[in-house]
Amino acid sequence: SKSPSPRQNIPVRYFIMKSSNLQNIDISQQKGIWSTLPSNKGKLNRAFGESSRVYLIFSVQGSGCFQGFARMGSAIGCEKSQDWASCGFGDVFKVEWIRKESIPFQFANHLLNPWNDSKKVQ
């Protein structure tokens, strides 16, 4: 019999993706891509390779809201995007948007991050 894929045994991973502006979120929702700082590439690619699914929860800094969430659709490769070239962001990767809606942080007050001193997720 076939042994299960190693990815099937690893839990789903979640990451909060902070954006400096709403325009980046709009570009991502229109084109189905995202670009992040090069320092995040290794962590996200490792999660994508080892986990069954990776969800990205987006928030614009200072907005007091989540702007929606997406599933990571590919590993981060070597392709750049003109949309983010001047921002110092790294390579792009595919994202599949699941929900595109502003959700105030107060609706997630019950969620605490055990890897961040049990602080609220926002």
PDB file of C-alpha atoms in Angstrom:
ATOM      1  CA  SER A   1       0.000   0.000   0.000  1.00  0.00           C
ATOM      2  CA  LYS A   2       1.043   3.565  -0.591  1.00  0.00           C
ATOM      3  CA  SER A   3       2.311   5.527   2.358  1.00  0.00           C
ATOM      4  CA  PRO A   4       0.549   8.845   2.946  1.00  0.00           C
ATOM      5  CA  SER A   5       2.119  12.055   1.732  1.00  0.00           C
ATOM      6  CA  PRO A   6       4.136  13.761   4.485  1.00  0.00           C
ATOM      7  CA  ARG A   7       2.074  16.916   3.899  1.00  0.00           C
ATOM      8  CA  GLN A   8      -1.130  15.124   4.942  1.00  0.00           C
ATOM      9  CA  ASN A   9       0.125  14.638   8.497  1.00  0.00           C
ATOM     10  CA  ILE A  10       1.162  18.245   9.107  1.00  0.00           C
ATOM     11  CA  PRO A  11      -1.519  20.622  10.321  1.00  0.00           C
ATOM     12  CA  VAL A  12      -2.760  23.623   8.458  1.00  0.00           C
ATOM     13  CA  ARG A  13      -0.597  26.719   8.946  1.00  0.00           C
ATOM     14  CA  TYR A  14      -1.815  30.307   9.277  1.00  0.00           C
ATOM     15  CA  PHE A  15       0.078  33.563   8.763  1.00  0.00           C
ATOM     16  CA  ILE A  16      -0.983  37.168   9.267  1.00  0.00           C
ATOM     17  CA  MET A  17       0.193  39.203   6.288  1.00  0.00           C
ATOM     18  CA  LYS A  18       0.484  42.913   7.040  1.00  0.00           C
ATOM     19  CA  SER A  19       0.309  45.332   4.145  1.00  0.00           C
ATOM     20  CA  SER A  20       1.314  48.979   4.236  1.00  0.00           C
ATOM     21  CA  ASN A  21      -1.664  49.957   2.078  1.00  0.00           C
ATOM     22  CA  LEU A  22      -4.979  48.770   0.645  1.00  0.00           C
ATOM     23  CA  GLN A  23      -3.697  49.022  -2.936  1.00  0.00           C
ATOM     24  CA  ASN A  24      -1.479  45.950  -2.369  1.00  0.00           C
ATOM     25  CA  ILE A  25      -4.515  43.972  -1.216  1.00  0.00           C
ATOM     26  CA  ASP A  26      -6.498  45.117  -4.272  1.00  0.00           C
ATOM     27  CA  ILE A  27      -3.682  44.038  -6.623  1.00  0.00           C
ATOM     28  CA  SER A  28      -3.527  40.662  -4.920  1.00  0.00           C
ATOM     29  CA  GLN A  29      -7.277  40.126  -5.177  1.00  0.00           C
ATOM     30  CA  GLN A  30      -7.332  41.127  -8.863  1.00  0.00           C
ATOM     31  CA  LYS A  31      -4.292  39.124  -9.982  1.00  0.00           C
ATOM     32  CA  GLY A  32      -4.262  36.191  -7.545  1.00  0.00           C
ATOM     33  CA  ILE A  33      -0.669  36.845  -6.496  1.00  0.00           C
ATOM     34  CA  TRP A  34       1.145  38.186  -3.456  1.00  0.00           C
ATOM     35  CA  SER A  35       4.654  39.382  -2.772  1.00  0.00           C
ATOM     36  CA  THR A  36       6.272  39.619   0.619  1.00  0.00           C
ATOM     37  CA  LEU A  37       9.559  40.733   2.072  1.00  0.00           C
ATOM     38  CA  PRO A  38      12.498  38.456   1.201  1.00  0.00           C
ATOM     39  CA  SER A  39      12.918  37.663   4.921  1.00  0.00           C
ATOM     40  CA  ASN A  40       9.554  35.825   4.860  1.00  0.00           C
ATOM     41  CA  LYS A  41      10.328  33.641   1.833  1.00  0.00           C
ATOM     42  CA  GLY A  42      11.985  30.740   3.675  1.00  0.00           C
ATOM     43  CA  LYS A  43       9.344  30.500   6.378  1.00  0.00           C
ATOM     44  CA  LEU A  44       6.438  30.580   3.913  1.00  0.00           C
ATOM     45  CA  ASN A  45       8.053  28.119   1.490  1.00  0.00           C
ATOM     46  CA  ARG A  46       8.826  25.725   4.342  1.00  0.00           C
ATOM     47  CA  ALA A  47       5.205  25.903   5.524  1.00  0.00           C
ATOM     48  CA  PHE A  48       3.922  25.391   1.968  1.00  0.00           C
ATOM     49  CA  GLY A  49       6.130  22.331   1.475  1.00  0.00           C
ATOM     50  CA  GLU A  50       5.440  20.731   4.854  1.00  0.00           C
ATOM     51  CA  SER A  51       1.779  21.568   5.524  1.00  0.00           C
ATOM     52  CA  SER A  52      -1.441  20.347   4.021  1.00  0.00           C
ATOM     53  CA  ARG A  53      -2.594  23.966   3.517  1.00  0.00           C
ATOM     54  CA  VAL A  54      -1.289  27.442   4.246  1.00  0.00           C
ATOM     55  CA  TYR A  55      -3.773  30.244   4.866  1.00  0.00           C
ATOM     56  CA  LEU A  56      -2.791  33.896   4.716  1.00  0.00           C
ATOM     57  CA  ILE A  57      -4.882  36.394   6.655  1.00  0.00           C
ATOM     58  CA  PHE A  58      -4.417  39.929   5.335  1.00  0.00           C
ATOM     59  CA  SER A  59      -4.522  43.190   7.232  1.00  0.00           C
ATOM     60  CA  VAL A  60      -3.566  46.729   6.260  1.00  0.00           C
ATOM     61  CA  GLN A  61      -1.445  48.324   8.994  1.00  0.00           C
ATOM     62  CA  GLY A  62      -3.466  50.738  11.105  1.00  0.00           C
ATOM     63  CA  SER A  63      -6.816  49.681   9.612  1.00  0.00           C
ATOM     64  CA  GLY A  64      -8.125  47.861  12.693  1.00  0.00           C
ATOM     65  CA  CYS A  65      -9.469  45.159  10.346  1.00  0.00           C
ATOM     66  CA  PHE A  66      -8.605  42.039   8.467  1.00  0.00           C
ATOM     67  CA  GLN A  67      -9.229  42.550   4.750  1.00  0.00           C
ATOM     68  CA  GLY A  68      -9.826  38.886   4.027  1.00  0.00           C
ATOM     69  CA  PHE A  69      -7.957  35.638   3.673  1.00  0.00           C
ATOM     70  CA  ALA A  70      -6.505  33.438   0.961  1.00  0.00           C
ATOM     71  CA  ARG A  71      -4.868  30.051   0.544  1.00  0.00           C
ATOM     72  CA  MET A  72      -1.262  29.950  -0.583  1.00  0.00           C
ATOM     73  CA  GLY A  73      -1.430  28.446  -4.083  1.00  0.00           C
ATOM     74  CA  SER A  74       2.259  28.017  -4.880  1.00  0.00           C
ATOM     75  CA  ALA A  75       5.690  28.230  -3.358  1.00  0.00           C
ATOM     76  CA  ILE A  76       7.497  31.534  -3.685  1.00  0.00           C
ATOM     77  CA  GLY A  77       9.612  31.328  -6.812  1.00  0.00           C
ATOM     78  CA  CYS A  78      11.948  33.758  -8.545  1.00  0.00           C
ATOM     79  CA  GLU A  79       9.436  35.817 -10.520  1.00  0.00           C
ATOM     80  CA  LYS A  80       9.073  39.520  -9.725  1.00  0.00           C
ATOM     81  CA  SER A  81       6.005  41.694 -10.266  1.00  0.00           C
ATOM     82  CA  GLN A  82       6.058  45.222 -11.638  1.00  0.00           C
ATOM     83  CA  ASP A  83       3.217  46.006  -9.233  1.00  0.00           C
ATOM     84  CA  TRP A  84       5.525  45.725  -6.238  1.00  0.00           C
ATOM     85  CA  ALA A  85       8.976  46.347  -7.749  1.00  0.00           C
ATOM     86  CA  SER A  86       9.426  49.725  -6.075  1.00  0.00           C
ATOM     87  CA  CYS A  87       8.353  48.469  -2.630  1.00  0.00           C
ATOM     88  CA  GLY A  88      11.382  46.288  -2.003  1.00  0.00           C
ATOM     89  CA  PHE A  89       9.235  43.165  -1.970  1.00  0.00           C
ATOM     90  CA  GLY A  90      10.604  39.858  -3.143  1.00  0.00           C
ATOM     91  CA  ASP A  91       9.282  37.292  -5.543  1.00  0.00           C
ATOM     92  CA  VAL A  92       5.589  36.646  -6.149  1.00  0.00           C
ATOM     93  CA  PHE A  93       3.534  33.548  -5.514  1.00  0.00           C
ATOM     94  CA  LYS A  94      -0.022  32.474  -6.233  1.00  0.00           C
ATOM     95  CA  VAL A  95      -2.818  33.000  -3.756  1.00  0.00           C
ATOM     96  CA  GLU A  96      -6.424  31.868  -3.993  1.00  0.00           C
ATOM     97  CA  TRP A  97      -8.688  34.393  -2.271  1.00  0.00           C
ATOM     98  CA  ILE A  98     -11.429  32.796  -0.184  1.00  0.00           C
ATOM     99  CA  ARG A  99     -12.971  35.838   1.467  1.00  0.00           C
ATOM    100  CA  LYS A 100     -12.596  39.475   0.481  1.00  0.00           C
ATOM    101  CA  GLU A 101     -14.195  41.476   3.225  1.00  0.00           C
ATOM    102  CA  SER A 102     -13.168  43.856   5.999  1.00  0.00           C
ATOM    103  CA  ILE A 103     -13.588  42.130   9.347  1.00  0.00           C
ATOM    104  CA  PRO A 104     -12.905  44.280  12.442  1.00  0.00           C
ATOM    105  CA  PHE A 105     -10.312  42.891  14.868  1.00  0.00           C
ATOM    106  CA  GLN A 106     -12.965  42.905  17.620  1.00  0.00           C
ATOM    107  CA  PHE A 107     -14.575  39.846  15.973  1.00  0.00           C
ATOM    108  CA  ALA A 108     -11.354  37.909  16.597  1.00  0.00           C
ATOM    109  CA  ASN A 109     -10.765  39.002  20.212  1.00  0.00           C
ATOM    110  CA  HIS A 110     -11.246  35.411  21.350  1.00  0.00           C
ATOM    111  CA  LEU A 111      -8.292  34.206  19.219  1.00  0.00           C
ATOM    112  CA  LEU A 112      -4.985  34.174  21.087  1.00  0.00           C
ATOM    113  CA  ASN A 113      -1.584  33.328  19.614  1.00  0.00           C
ATOM    114  CA  PRO A 114       0.264  30.852  21.854  1.00  0.00           C
ATOM    115  CA  TRP A 115       3.531  31.572  19.969  1.00  0.00           C
ATOM    116  CA  ASN A 116       3.280  35.295  20.751  1.00  0.00           C
ATOM    117  CA  ASP A 117       2.732  35.336  24.531  1.00  0.00           C
ATOM    118  CA  SER A 118      -0.982  34.541  23.987  1.00  0.00           C
ATOM    119  CA  LYS A 119      -1.587  38.019  22.577  1.00  0.00           C
ATOM    120  CA  LYS A 120      -4.678  38.738  20.504  1.00  0.00           C
ATOM    121  CA  VAL A 121      -4.469  37.895  16.819  1.00  0.00           C
ATOM    122  CA  GLN A 122      -4.612  41.121  14.835  1.00  0.00           C
TER     123      GLN A 122
END
